[in-house]
Each structure stands twice: as C-alpha cells, then as structure tokens.
CSV table of C-alpha atoms and ligand atoms in Angstrom, one decimal:
chain,number,residue,atom,x,y,z
A,28,MET,CA,7.9,-4.0,-19.4
A,29,SER,CA,6.3,-0.8,-18.4
A,30,THR,CA,7.2,1.0,-15.1
A,31,ILE,CA,4.0,0.3,-13.2
A,32,GLU,CA,4.2,-3.5,-14.3
A,33,SER,CA,7.7,-3.7,-13.2
A,34,ILE,CA,7.1,-2.0,-9.8
A,35,THR,CA,4.1,-4.1,-9.1
A,36,LEU,CA,5.8,-7.2,-10.2
A,37,MET,CA,8.9,-6.8,-8.1
A,38,LEU,CA,7.1,-5.6,-4.9
A,39,ALA,CA,4.7,-8.5,-5.2
A,40,LEU,CA,7.5,-11.0,-5.7
A,41,VAL,CA,9.8,-9.6,-3.1
A,42,TYR,CA,6.8,-9.5,-0.6
A,43,SER,CA,5.9,-13.1,-1.2
A,44,THR,CA,9.6,-14.1,-0.8
A,45,SER,CA,9.7,-12.3,2.5
A,46,LEU,CA,6.4,-14.0,3.7
A,47,LEU,CA,8.0,-17.3,3.0
A,48,TYR,CA,11.1,-16.3,5.1
A,49,TRP,CA,8.9,-15.0,8.0
A,50,GLY,CA,6.6,-18.0,7.8
A,51,GLY,CA,9.7,-20.3,8.6
A,52,LYS,CA,10.0,-21.6,5.0
A,53,LYS,CA,13.8,-20.3,4.5
A,54,TRP,CA,14.5,-22.7,1.7
A,55,GLY,CA,11.2,-21.6,-0.2
A,56,ALA,CA,12.4,-18.1,0.3
A,57,LEU,CA,15.9,-18.9,-0.9
A,58,VAL,CA,14.6,-20.7,-4.0
A,59,SER,CA,12.1,-18.0,-4.8
A,60,GLY,CA,14.6,-15.2,-4.2
A,61,ALA,CA,17.2,-17.0,-6.5
A,62,LEU,CA,14.5,-17.5,-9.2
A,63,LEU,CA,13.5,-13.8,-8.9
A,64,LEU,CA,17.1,-12.6,-9.2
A,65,GLY,CA,18.0,-15.1,-12.0
A,66,ALA,CA,14.9,-14.1,-14.0
A,67,THR,CA,15.6,-10.3,-13.4
A,68,LEU,CA,19.3,-10.7,-14.5
A,69,ALA,CA,18.4,-12.9,-17.6
A,70,SER,CA,15.9,-10.1,-18.8
A,71,PHE,CA,18.8,-7.9,-19.6
A,72,PHE,CA,16.5,-5.0,-18.6
A,73,TRP,CA,18.5,-2.9,-15.9
A,74,PRO,CA,15.7,-0.9,-14.8
A,75,LEU,CA,14.1,-4.1,-13.5
A,76,LEU,CA,17.2,-4.9,-11.5
A,77,LEU,CA,17.1,-1.3,-10.0
A,78,ILE,CA,13.3,-1.8,-9.1
A,79,LEU,CA,14.1,-5.0,-7.5
A,80,LEU,CA,16.6,-3.4,-5.2
A,81,GLY,CA,14.0,-0.7,-4.5
A,82,ALA,CA,11.4,-3.4,-3.7
A,83,VAL,CA,13.7,-5.1,-1.4
A,84,LEU,CA,14.4,-1.8,0.5
A,85,VAL,CA,10.7,-1.0,0.8
A,86,VAL,CA,9.6,-4.5,2.0
A,87,THR,CA,12.5,-4.5,4.6
A,88,ALA,CA,11.4,-1.0,5.8
A,89,ILE,CA,7.8,-2.1,6.0
A,90,GLY,CA,8.9,-5.2,8.0
A,91,GLN,CA,10.9,-3.0,10.4
A,92,TYR,CA,8.0,-0.7,11.2
A,93,GLN,CA,5.0,-2.7,10.5
A,94,PRO,CA,6.0,-6.3,11.2
A,95,ALA,CA,2.4,-7.6,11.6
A,96,PHE,CA,1.4,-6.1,8.3
A,97,ALA,CA,4.6,-7.2,6.6
A,98,ASN,CA,4.1,-10.7,7.9
A,99,ALA,CA,0.5,-11.0,6.9
A,100,GLU,CA,-0.3,-11.7,10.5
A,101,GLY,CA,-3.8,-10.1,10.8
A,102,ARG,CA,-7.1,-11.9,10.5
A,103,PRO,CA,-7.4,-13.8,7.2
A,104,ASN,CA,-10.0,-11.3,5.9
A,105,ALA,CA,-7.8,-8.2,6.7
A,106,VAL,CA,-4.8,-9.8,4.7
A,107,ARG,CA,-7.2,-10.5,1.9
A,108,GLU,CA,-8.5,-6.9,1.9
A,109,ILE,CA,-4.9,-5.6,1.8
A,110,CYS,CA,-4.1,-7.8,-1.1
A,111,GLN,CA,-7.3,-6.8,-3.0
A,112,HIS,CA,-6.6,-3.1,-2.4
A,113,PHE,CA,-2.9,-3.6,-3.7
A,114,PHE,CA,-4.2,-5.2,-6.9
A,115,ALA,CA,-6.8,-2.5,-7.5
A,116,LEU,CA,-4.3,0.3,-7.1
A,117,SER,CA,-1.9,-1.3,-9.4
A,118,MET,CA,-4.6,-1.9,-12.0
A,119,LEU,CA,-5.7,1.8,-11.7
A,120,LEU,CA,-2.1,3.0,-12.3
A,121,VAL,CA,-1.9,0.5,-15.2
A,122,GLY,CA,-5.2,2.0,-16.6
A,123,VAL,CA,-3.9,5.7,-16.4
A,124,GLN,CA,-0.5,4.5,-17.9
A,125,TYR,CA,-2.5,2.8,-20.8
A,126,ALA,CA,-4.7,5.7,-21.3
A,127,ILE,CA,-1.8,8.1,-21.7
A,128,ASN,CA,-0.2,5.8,-24.2
A,129,ALA,CA,-3.4,5.4,-26.2
A,130,GLY,CA,-3.9,9.2,-26.0
A,131,LEU,CA,-0.3,9.9,-27.4
A,132,LEU,CA,-0.9,7.3,-30.2
A,133,TYR,CA,-4.2,9.0,-31.2
A,134,ALA,CA,-2.6,12.4,-31.2
A,135,GLY,CA,0.0,11.0,-33.6
A,136,GLU,CA,3.0,11.3,-31.1
A,137,THR,CA,5.4,8.5,-30.5
A,138,PRO,CA,4.5,7.5,-26.9
A,139,TRP,CA,7.0,8.4,-24.3
A,140,LEU,CA,5.3,6.2,-21.8
A,141,MET,CA,5.2,2.4,-22.6
A,142,ARG,CA,2.1,0.5,-23.1
A,143,PRO,CA,1.4,-1.8,-20.0
A,144,ASP,CA,1.1,-5.2,-21.7
A,145,VAL,CA,-0.8,-6.7,-18.7
A,146,GLY,CA,-3.8,-4.7,-19.9
A,147,ASP,CA,-4.3,-7.5,-22.5
A,148,ALA,CA,-5.8,-9.6,-19.6
A,149,PHE,CA,-9.0,-7.7,-20.5
A,150,LEU,CA,-8.9,-9.6,-23.8
A,151,PRO,CA,-10.2,-13.0,-22.8
A,152,ILE,CA,-11.4,-14.0,-26.2
A,153,ALA,CA,-8.0,-13.1,-27.9
A,154,GLY,CA,-6.4,-15.0,-25.1
A,155,GLY,CA,-8.7,-18.0,-25.9
A,156,ILE,CA,-8.1,-17.8,-29.6
A,157,GLU,CA,-4.3,-17.6,-28.9
A,158,LEU,CA,-4.4,-20.6,-26.7
A,159,LYS,CA,-6.2,-22.6,-29.4
A,160,ALA,CA,-3.5,-21.4,-31.9
A,161,ILE,CA,-0.8,-22.7,-29.7
A,162,LEU,CA,-2.5,-26.0,-28.9
A,163,THR,CA,-3.7,-26.8,-32.5
A,164,LEU,CA,-1.1,-24.9,-34.8
A,165,GLY,CA,1.8,-24.3,-32.6
A,166,LEU,CA,1.4,-20.8,-33.4
A,167,TRP,CA,2.4,-18.1,-30.8
A,168,ASP,CA,0.7,-14.8,-31.4
A,169,GLN,CA,3.1,-11.8,-31.3
A,170,ASN,CA,0.5,-9.0,-31.0
A,171,HIS,CA,-1.1,-9.6,-27.7
A,172,PRO,CA,1.1,-12.5,-26.0
A,173,ALA,CA,0.1,-11.1,-22.6
A,174,ALA,CA,-3.5,-12.1,-23.2
A,175,VAL,CA,-2.9,-15.8,-23.4
A,176,VAL,CA,-0.3,-15.5,-20.4
A,177,MET,CA,-2.9,-13.8,-18.2
A,178,LEU,CA,-5.6,-16.3,-19.2
A,179,CYS,CA,-3.4,-19.2,-18.2
A,180,VAL,CA,-2.4,-17.3,-14.9
A,181,VAL,CA,-6.1,-17.0,-14.0
A,182,LEU,CA,-6.9,-20.6,-14.9
A,183,LEU,CA,-4.1,-21.8,-12.9
A,184,THR,CA,-5.2,-19.8,-9.7
A,185,GLY,CA,-8.5,-21.5,-10.0
A,186,VAL,CA,-6.9,-24.9,-10.3
A,187,VAL,CA,-4.8,-24.4,-7.3
A,188,CYS,CA,-6.8,-22.2,-4.9
A,189,LYS,CA,-10.5,-22.0,-6.2
A,190,ARG,CA,-11.8,-18.6,-7.0
A,191,ALA,CA,-9.3,-16.8,-4.9
A,192,PHE,CA,-8.6,-14.7,-7.9
A,193,CYS,CA,-12.1,-13.3,-7.5
A,194,GLY,CA,-11.9,-12.7,-3.8
A,195,TRP,CA,-8.3,-11.7,-3.4
A,196,ALA,CA,-7.2,-10.0,-6.7
A,197,CYS,CA,-10.0,-8.8,-9.0
A,198,PRO,CA,-10.5,-5.0,-8.8
A,199,LEU,CA,-14.1,-5.2,-10.2
A,200,GLY,CA,-15.0,-7.6,-7.1
A,201,LEU,CA,-13.7,-4.6,-4.8
A,202,ALA,CA,-15.5,-2.0,-6.7
A,203,GLY,CA,-18.7,-4.0,-6.4
A,204,GLU,CA,-18.1,-4.4,-2.7
A,205,TYR,CA,-17.8,-0.6,-2.3
A,206,LEU,CA,-21.1,-0.1,-4.3
A,207,TYR,CA,-22.8,-2.5,-2.1
A,208,LYS,CA,-21.7,-0.8,1.0
A,209,LEU,CA,-22.7,2.6,-0.2
A,210,ARG,CA,-26.2,1.2,-1.1
A,211,LYS,CA,-26.5,-0.3,2.6
A,212,ARG,CA,-25.9,3.1,4.0
A,213,VAL,CA,-28.9,4.3,2.2
A,214,ILE,CA,-31.1,1.3,2.2
A,215,HIS,CA,-30.2,-1.0,5.1
A,216,ALA,CA,-32.2,-4.0,4.1
A,217,GLU,CA,-30.3,-7.0,2.6
A,218,LEU,CA,-32.7,-7.4,-0.5
A,219,LEU,CA,-31.6,-11.0,-1.3
A,220,PRO,CA,-33.6,-12.5,-4.2
A,221,PRO,CA,-35.6,-15.7,-3.5
A,222,ALA,CA,-33.7,-18.9,-4.4
A,223,TRP,CA,-36.1,-19.4,-7.5
A,224,ILE,CA,-34.8,-16.2,-8.9
A,225,ASP,CA,-31.3,-16.4,-7.6
A,226,TRP,CA,-30.4,-19.8,-9.3
A,227,PRO,CA,-31.5,-18.9,-12.9
A,228,LEU,CA,-29.7,-15.4,-12.5
A,229,ARG,CA,-26.6,-17.3,-11.4
A,230,MET,CA,-26.7,-19.3,-14.7
A,231,VAL,CA,-26.5,-16.1,-16.8
A,232,LYS,CA,-22.8,-15.9,-16.2
A,233,TYR,CA,-22.6,-19.5,-17.5
A,234,LEU,CA,-24.5,-18.6,-20.6
A,235,LEU,CA,-22.2,-15.6,-21.2
A,236,LEU,CA,-19.2,-18.0,-20.7
A,237,ALA,CA,-20.7,-20.4,-23.2
A,238,ALA,CA,-21.2,-17.7,-25.9
A,239,LEU,CA,-17.5,-16.6,-25.3
A,240,LEU,CA,-16.4,-20.2,-25.6
A,241,TYR,CA,-18.4,-20.8,-28.8
A,242,LEU,CA,-16.7,-17.8,-30.5
A,243,VAL,CA,-13.2,-19.4,-29.8
A,244,ILE,CA,-14.3,-23.0,-30.4
A,245,SER,CA,-16.2,-22.2,-33.6
A,246,MET,CA,-13.4,-20.4,-35.2
A,247,PRO,CA,-11.7,-22.9,-37.7
A,248,SER,CA,-8.1,-23.4,-36.9
A,249,ALA,CA,-7.3,-22.7,-40.4
A,250,SER,CA,-8.5,-19.2,-40.1
A,251,ILE,CA,-6.7,-18.4,-36.9
A,252,PRO,CA,-3.4,-17.2,-38.6
A,253,ASN,CA,-5.3,-14.7,-40.7
A,254,TYR,CA,-7.2,-13.4,-37.6
A,255,LEU,CA,-4.1,-13.1,-35.5
A,256,ALA,CA,-2.3,-11.2,-38.3
A,257,GLY,CA,-5.4,-9.0,-39.0
A,258,ASN,CA,-5.7,-5.3,-38.1
A,259,TYR,CA,-8.8,-6.2,-35.8
A,260,HIS,CA,-6.6,-8.3,-33.6
A,261,LYS,CA,-3.9,-5.7,-33.6
A,262,VAL,CA,-6.1,-3.1,-32.3
A,263,ALA,CA,-8.4,-5.3,-30.0
A,264,ASP,CA,-6.9,-3.7,-26.9
A,265,LEU,CA,-7.7,-0.2,-28.3
A,266,LYS,CA,-11.2,-1.2,-29.3
A,267,MET,CA,-11.8,-2.4,-25.9
A,268,ALA,CA,-10.3,0.8,-24.4
A,269,VAL,CA,-12.6,3.1,-26.5
A,270,PHE,CA,-15.6,0.9,-25.5
A,271,PHE,CA,-14.9,1.6,-21.9
A,272,MET,CA,-13.6,5.3,-22.2
A,273,MET,CA,-16.3,6.5,-24.7
A,274,PRO,CA,-19.1,4.2,-24.2
A,275,SER,CA,-22.2,4.2,-26.5
A,276,MET,CA,-25.7,4.8,-25.0
A,277,VAL,CA,-26.3,1.2,-25.0
A,278,ALA,CA,-23.1,0.4,-23.2
A,279,LEU,CA,-23.9,3.2,-20.8
A,280,ILE,CA,-27.2,1.6,-19.9
A,281,GLY,CA,-25.5,-1.7,-19.6
A,282,PHE,CA,-23.0,-0.3,-17.1
A,283,GLY,CA,-25.8,1.3,-15.2
A,284,MET,CA,-27.5,-2.1,-14.8
A,285,ILE,CA,-24.3,-3.8,-13.8
A,286,PHE,CA,-23.6,-1.2,-11.2
A,287,ALA,CA,-27.2,-1.3,-10.0
A,288,LEU,CA,-26.9,-5.2,-9.6
A,289,ALA,CA,-23.5,-5.0,-7.7
A,290,ALA,CA,-25.1,-2.3,-5.3
A,291,TRP,CA,-28.4,-4.4,-4.9
A,292,ARG,CA,-26.7,-7.7,-4.1
A,293,ARG,CA,-23.4,-8.3,-2.5
A,294,GLN,CA,-21.0,-9.7,-5.2
A,295,GLY,CA,-24.0,-9.4,-7.7
A,296,PHE,CA,-21.5,-8.8,-10.6
A,297,CYS,CA,-19.5,-11.8,-9.8
A,298,ARG,CA,-22.4,-14.0,-8.9
A,299,TYR,CA,-24.6,-13.3,-12.0
A,300,ILE,CA,-22.7,-11.7,-14.8
A,301,CYS,CA,-19.0,-12.3,-14.9
A,302,PRO,CA,-18.0,-15.0,-17.4
A,303,TYR,CA,-14.5,-15.0,-15.8
A,304,GLY,CA,-16.2,-15.9,-12.5
A,305,ALA,CA,-18.0,-18.6,-14.3
A,306,LEU,CA,-14.9,-20.1,-15.8
A,307,LEU,CA,-13.2,-20.0,-12.4
A,308,GLY,CA,-16.3,-21.7,-10.8
A,309,ILE,CA,-15.9,-24.5,-13.1
A,310,VAL,CA,-12.1,-24.9,-12.8
A,311,SER,CA,-12.3,-24.4,-9.0
A,312,PHE,CA,-13.9,-27.9,-8.7
A,313,LEU,CA,-10.4,-29.2,-9.6
A,314,SER,CA,-8.8,-27.4,-6.5
A,315,PRO,CA,-7.7,-29.8,-3.8
A,316,PHE,CA,-8.3,-26.9,-1.4
A,317,LYS,CA,-11.8,-26.2,0.1
A,318,ILE,CA,-13.2,-24.5,3.2
A,319,ARG,CA,-13.7,-27.5,5.5
A,320,ARG,CA,-15.6,-27.5,8.8
A,321,ASP,CA,-14.0,-29.8,11.4
A,322,THR,CA,-16.8,-31.2,13.6
A,323,GLN,CA,-14.2,-32.1,16.2
A,324,HIS,CA,-13.9,-28.3,16.9
A,325,CYS,CA,-17.0,-26.7,15.7
A,326,LEU,CA,-19.3,-25.3,18.5
A,327,ILE,CA,-22.3,-26.9,17.1
A,328,GLU,CA,-21.1,-30.5,17.6
A,329,THR,CA,-18.7,-30.0,20.6
A,330,LYS,CA,-21.0,-27.5,22.7
A,331,GLY,CA,-24.3,-28.1,21.2
A,332,MET,CA,-24.4,-24.4,20.3
A,333,ASN,CA,-26.7,-22.7,17.7
A,334,CYS,CA,-23.6,-21.1,16.1
A,335,ASP,CA,-23.9,-19.9,12.5
A,336,LYS,CA,-21.3,-17.0,12.5
A,337,CYS,CA,-19.5,-18.5,9.5
A,338,THR,CA,-22.7,-18.6,7.4
A,339,ARG,CA,-23.7,-15.0,8.4
A,340,ALA,CA,-20.1,-13.8,7.4
A,341,CYS,CA,-20.3,-15.4,3.9
A,342,PRO,CA,-20.9,-12.9,1.2
A,343,ALA,CA,-21.9,-15.7,-1.2
A,344,ASN,CA,-24.5,-16.9,1.3
A,345,ILE,CA,-23.3,-20.3,1.5
A,346,SER,CA,-24.6,-22.3,4.4
A,347,VAL,CA,-21.2,-23.0,6.0
A,348,HIS,CA,-22.3,-24.2,9.2
A,349,THR,CA,-24.5,-27.0,7.9
A,350,GLN,CA,-21.8,-28.5,5.6
A,351,LYS,CA,-18.5,-30.2,6.2
A,352,ASN,CA,-16.9,-29.3,2.8
A,353,ILE,CA,-17.7,-26.2,0.8
A,354,ARG,CA,-17.7,-27.3,-2.8
A,355,SER,CA,-19.8,-24.3,-4.1
A,356,ASP,CA,-18.7,-22.7,-7.3
A,357,GLU,CA,-19.6,-19.4,-5.7
A,358,CYS,CA,-16.9,-19.8,-2.8
A,359,GLN,CA,-14.1,-17.2,-3.4
A,360,ALA,CA,-11.9,-18.6,-0.7
A,361,CYS,CA,-12.3,-15.1,0.8
A,362,MET,CA,-12.0,-16.6,4.4
A,363,ARG,CA,-14.4,-14.3,5.9
A,364,CYS,CA,-16.0,-17.3,7.4
A,365,VAL,CA,-12.7,-18.4,8.8
A,366,SER,CA,-12.2,-14.8,10.3
A,367,ALA,CA,-15.7,-15.0,11.8
A,368,CYS,CA,-15.4,-18.3,13.5
A,369,PRO,CA,-14.8,-18.0,17.1
A,370,LYS,CA,-13.2,-21.5,17.5
A,371,LYS,CA,-9.7,-21.9,16.2
A,372,GLN,CA,-9.4,-24.8,13.8
A,373,ALA,CA,-13.0,-25.3,13.3
A,374,LEU,CA,-12.7,-23.9,9.9
A,375,GLN,CA,-9.9,-24.2,7.5
A,376,PHE,CA,-8.9,-23.8,3.9
A,377,SER,CA,-7.4,-27.2,3.5
A,378,THR,CA,-7.0,-30.3,1.4
A,379,ARG,CA,-9.0,-33.6,1.9
A,380,ASN,CA,-6.4,-35.0,4.1
A,381,GLY,CA,-6.2,-31.8,6.2
A,382,ILE,CA,-3.1,-29.8,4.8
A,383,PRO,CA,-4.1,-26.3,5.5
A,384,LEU,CA,-3.5,-23.2,3.4
A,385,SER,CA,-3.4,-20.2,5.8
A,386,ALA,CA,-4.2,-16.7,4.7
A,387,ARG,CA,-0.4,-16.0,4.4
A,388,GLY,CA,0.1,-19.2,2.4
A,389,LEU,CA,-2.8,-18.5,0.0
A,390,LEU,CA,-1.2,-15.0,-0.5
A,391,ILE,CA,2.2,-16.4,-1.4
A,392,VAL,CA,0.6,-18.9,-3.7
A,393,LEU,CA,-1.4,-16.3,-5.4
A,394,LEU,CA,1.3,-13.7,-5.8
A,395,THR,CA,3.7,-16.3,-7.1
A,396,ILE,CA,1.2,-17.7,-9.7
A,397,MET,CA,0.1,-14.1,-10.8
A,398,PHE,CA,3.6,-12.6,-10.9
A,399,MET,CA,6.2,-15.3,-11.4
A,400,LEU,CA,4.5,-16.7,-14.6
A,401,PRO,CA,4.4,-13.2,-16.2
A,402,LEU,CA,8.0,-12.6,-15.3
A,403,PHE,CA,9.1,-15.8,-16.9
A,404,ALA,CA,6.9,-15.0,-19.9
A,405,TYR,CA,8.7,-11.7,-20.2
A,406,VAL,CA,12.2,-13.1,-19.7
A,407,SER,CA,11.3,-15.7,-22.5
A,408,GLY,CA,10.3,-13.0,-24.8
A,409,TYR,CA,6.6,-13.8,-24.8
A,410,TRP,CA,5.0,-10.8,-23.0
A,411,HIS,CA,5.6,-7.5,-24.8
A,412,SER,CA,3.4,-6.9,-27.9
A,413,GLN,CA,5.6,-6.7,-31.1
A,414,THR,CA,3.0,-4.4,-32.9
A,415,PRO,CA,5.0,-1.3,-33.9
A,416,SER,CA,3.8,1.9,-32.5
A,417,ALA,CA,3.7,3.3,-36.1
A,418,ILE,CA,1.2,0.7,-37.2
A,419,LYS,CA,-1.1,1.4,-34.1
A,420,MET,CA,-0.8,5.1,-34.7
A,421,GLU,CA,-2.2,4.6,-38.2
A,422,LEU,CA,-4.9,2.0,-37.1
A,423,ILE,CA,-6.2,4.1,-34.2
A,424,GLN,CA,-7.3,6.9,-36.5
A,425,LYS,CA,-9.7,4.5,-38.3
A,426,LEU,CA,-10.7,2.2,-35.4
A,427,ASP,CA,-14.5,2.4,-36.0
A,428,ARG,CA,-14.0,1.1,-39.5
A,429,ILE,CA,-11.9,-1.8,-38.6
A,430,GLY,CA,-14.1,-5.0,-38.1
A,431,HIS,CA,-13.3,-8.7,-38.1
B,507,SF4,S1,-17.6,-20.1,2.2
B,507,SF4,FE1,-16.2,-18.8,3.4
B,507,SF4,S2,-14.3,-18.6,2.0
B,507,SF4,FE2,-16.2,-19.3,0.8
B,507,SF4,S3,-17.1,-17.4,-0.1
B,507,SF4,FE3,-18.2,-18.0,1.9
B,507,SF4,S4,-17.0,-16.8,3.5
B,507,SF4,FE4,-15.7,-16.8,1.6
B,508,SF4,S1,-18.5,-20.1,13.2
B,508,SF4,FE1,-17.1,-21.7,13.6
B,508,SF4,S2,-18.0,-22.6,15.5
B,508,SF4,FE2,-19.6,-21.4,14.5
B,508,SF4,S3,-20.7,-23.0,13.2
B,508,SF4,FE3,-19.3,-21.9,11.9
B,508,SF4,S4,-17.4,-23.4,12.0
B,508,SF4,FE4,-18.8,-23.9,13.8
C-alpha cells in the first residue's frame, strides 16, 4: 500500500473509531479498534503499524485542542464539508503520487514511489468487467483488483446511505461547488433551467450509465479472461491518466463544457453528466435512510408558518418543505436542509421507523465502508496490482498503439 493511501486509511479509520468512542458507542469503538489493529498486524506491513500509531497520536492531539471538531459536533453541513475537503486533499495527493510514478515509468526508471492502487477507482468499466468475471467465472483479476473493490465500496455506500458518496466524499462534486460559487460572484443570478429542460438533461447521466453498462454486459463471459490478461487492461489506468494529463482538443472542449455546466448550475455535473451519480441514484432507492420531515415538529404544521428554509438550502432544488419523505434520486444526503431547519427534530435523516442517522453517524458509516473494505481487501491480498513495473515501463512507450 502506498504512503498516501496508508496515511489516509489509518487517519480515517482511527478517526471513525474515536467518533464511535465520543458518541458513547464504546463497544463499537472497541470492536472497530480491534478490527483495525488486527487487520494492520495481519498485513505484515510494518509501515502500516507505524502510521497507525501516528494516526492515533494525531487524532488524540486534535481531540485535545479542538474537541468540537474532533467529535464532529458542528452543524451537519459543516461536518460534511470537512469530510469532503479531507477526501479531496487525499485524492489530490494520490494524484500527485500517481503522476510521479507514471512519469518515472515513462522515463524508463524503476519507480521509487509506489503506484497508489486506489487510483483504479477511476476505472469503473474495468471494475464492472472484473465484477462480472468474479460472478460468472470465479475469476479474480490481478492487474487492477482495486477497481472492483472500489466499485463495490461505492455501491455499498449507496445501498446504506443514499448518494452520501456524492455529497460527502466525491472531489469532483467539491470542485463543481467551487466553480459554481466563483460564477455566482460574477453573475449573481441563479440561472436555473426550466423543468422541461432540466428533466431531459437529468436523463443524460442515465443514458451514459446505460452505455457503460452495455459495454460490460455485452462482453461475452468467454472473452473476459483474454481481456483481463491483455495489454489494454494492463495499462487502462495509464491510458486514463494520459487522457486527463495530455487531453486532445476534443477532450479539452468536453472538459470546458463540463466546467461551464458545473459553474452554471449548482451540482450541474452530478445532476446531468456523472454516470456514477446515476448509478448511485438508482441504488439509493434501496437505502433505508431518507430525509424525513416530521409534521409533529415542522413549523408549517405546528405553527402555521410559511417556512421553506429547508427547500431554499437544498442544492438539488428538492421541495423538502412540501414532502414528508425525500425519495428523490438527486438527494445527496448532504444535510444542508437539516442544518438550515430552525426547528430541532423537524428534519432527520432516518429510517421509516424513526431510527435517525446523525451527521456524526453518517460520517462513521461512510468512513468505515470506504476505508475498512479496502483495508480488508489489502490484507487478503486483493488490492495491489500484480502487473510488474517492467511490463508497464515497456507498454507505456507504445501506449497510443495499444487498443482493445
Ligand atoms: S434534500 Fe436535504 S439532504 Fe437531500 S440534497 Fe436536498 S439539502 Fe441535501
Ligand atoms: S426548514 Fe424545518 S421547519 Fe421549516 S419547513 Fe423545513 S422542516 Fe419545516
């Protein structure tokens, strides 16, 4: 496991263990702490143990000097923002580490910096094909195992806590938020499209998802072993990196349009283009948790007031104040509506029978799914790519000639 991956993993898991402890779930903290230590020891990778000790010290020190921050006791939206920035920072560092590794391979030098396998999360088609290989052939890919692990991680977050991955973890969502705020400084108007344009645009991401699913489903199972053993799959990550680092003119125009979309409409990229958002939108219907408005506490029913603060806070333009349960596929469980609500208990992210998931609880669930699963994949030997550097070094020189 690479340095940045190890540091992020340990910090996140130690932090979620500490949140369980501060939240009064002492047994939960003990179990997750024991699992974390057990998995670290079982990995036989001593740097991970050292980083675990460092992470314990860092989280303890933060708890000493910034208890509210360490206990995730701020407004739900503030907790979410910190979480999203943490993910964005770690992805940025992962990107730098990946770029150095790829640069060294290209220069023909044996990389002194490990390739961060988590970068395979950007290979959703490879992840889908690998999942199909596991399910239909019992074949476990050894070139990009992290791709299928991360695909399952993202799907599991959707099943448990709706599109919280989009609202709490995705760095692209955060970048879009900054672009939107920048645009609002120059042009103050909201510029929302009318519903008859908005709805077809929202379907675009489902069409893109359908195209990607078609690629995976239409590949005959019999040809999957050849694909997984082929050079194209071995360098799929490098091809993706080159696509982003040295984009063609067409790609640049595409990026420009996506940036313009994100700046024009809040969450424009998540709402209209992102196939991962579409996938999570579908999976999110399985989640038992929804934003629920309790009419016993809401100011509309209890005081007859014309309150719509929750609706105005919602970046997805969901009419929260007129519904009891928010089932929308666009809800990212961001809890901005909960933060904006002046009446405690009027809005909660909860199950149908009223079990709430607080911002702290959601953070624990998200960090546990997103970091514990990769840790166990790593310990079971199904995380690190087995493609030798020598082969990558050879293939990277003829990248543009390698096709399906
Ligand atoms: S309904 Fe609430 S949680 Fe869902 S997207 Fe809107 S503000 Fe966020
Ligand atoms: S902000 Fe709170 S009190 Fe106001 S309408 Fe929404 S749920 Fe009701």
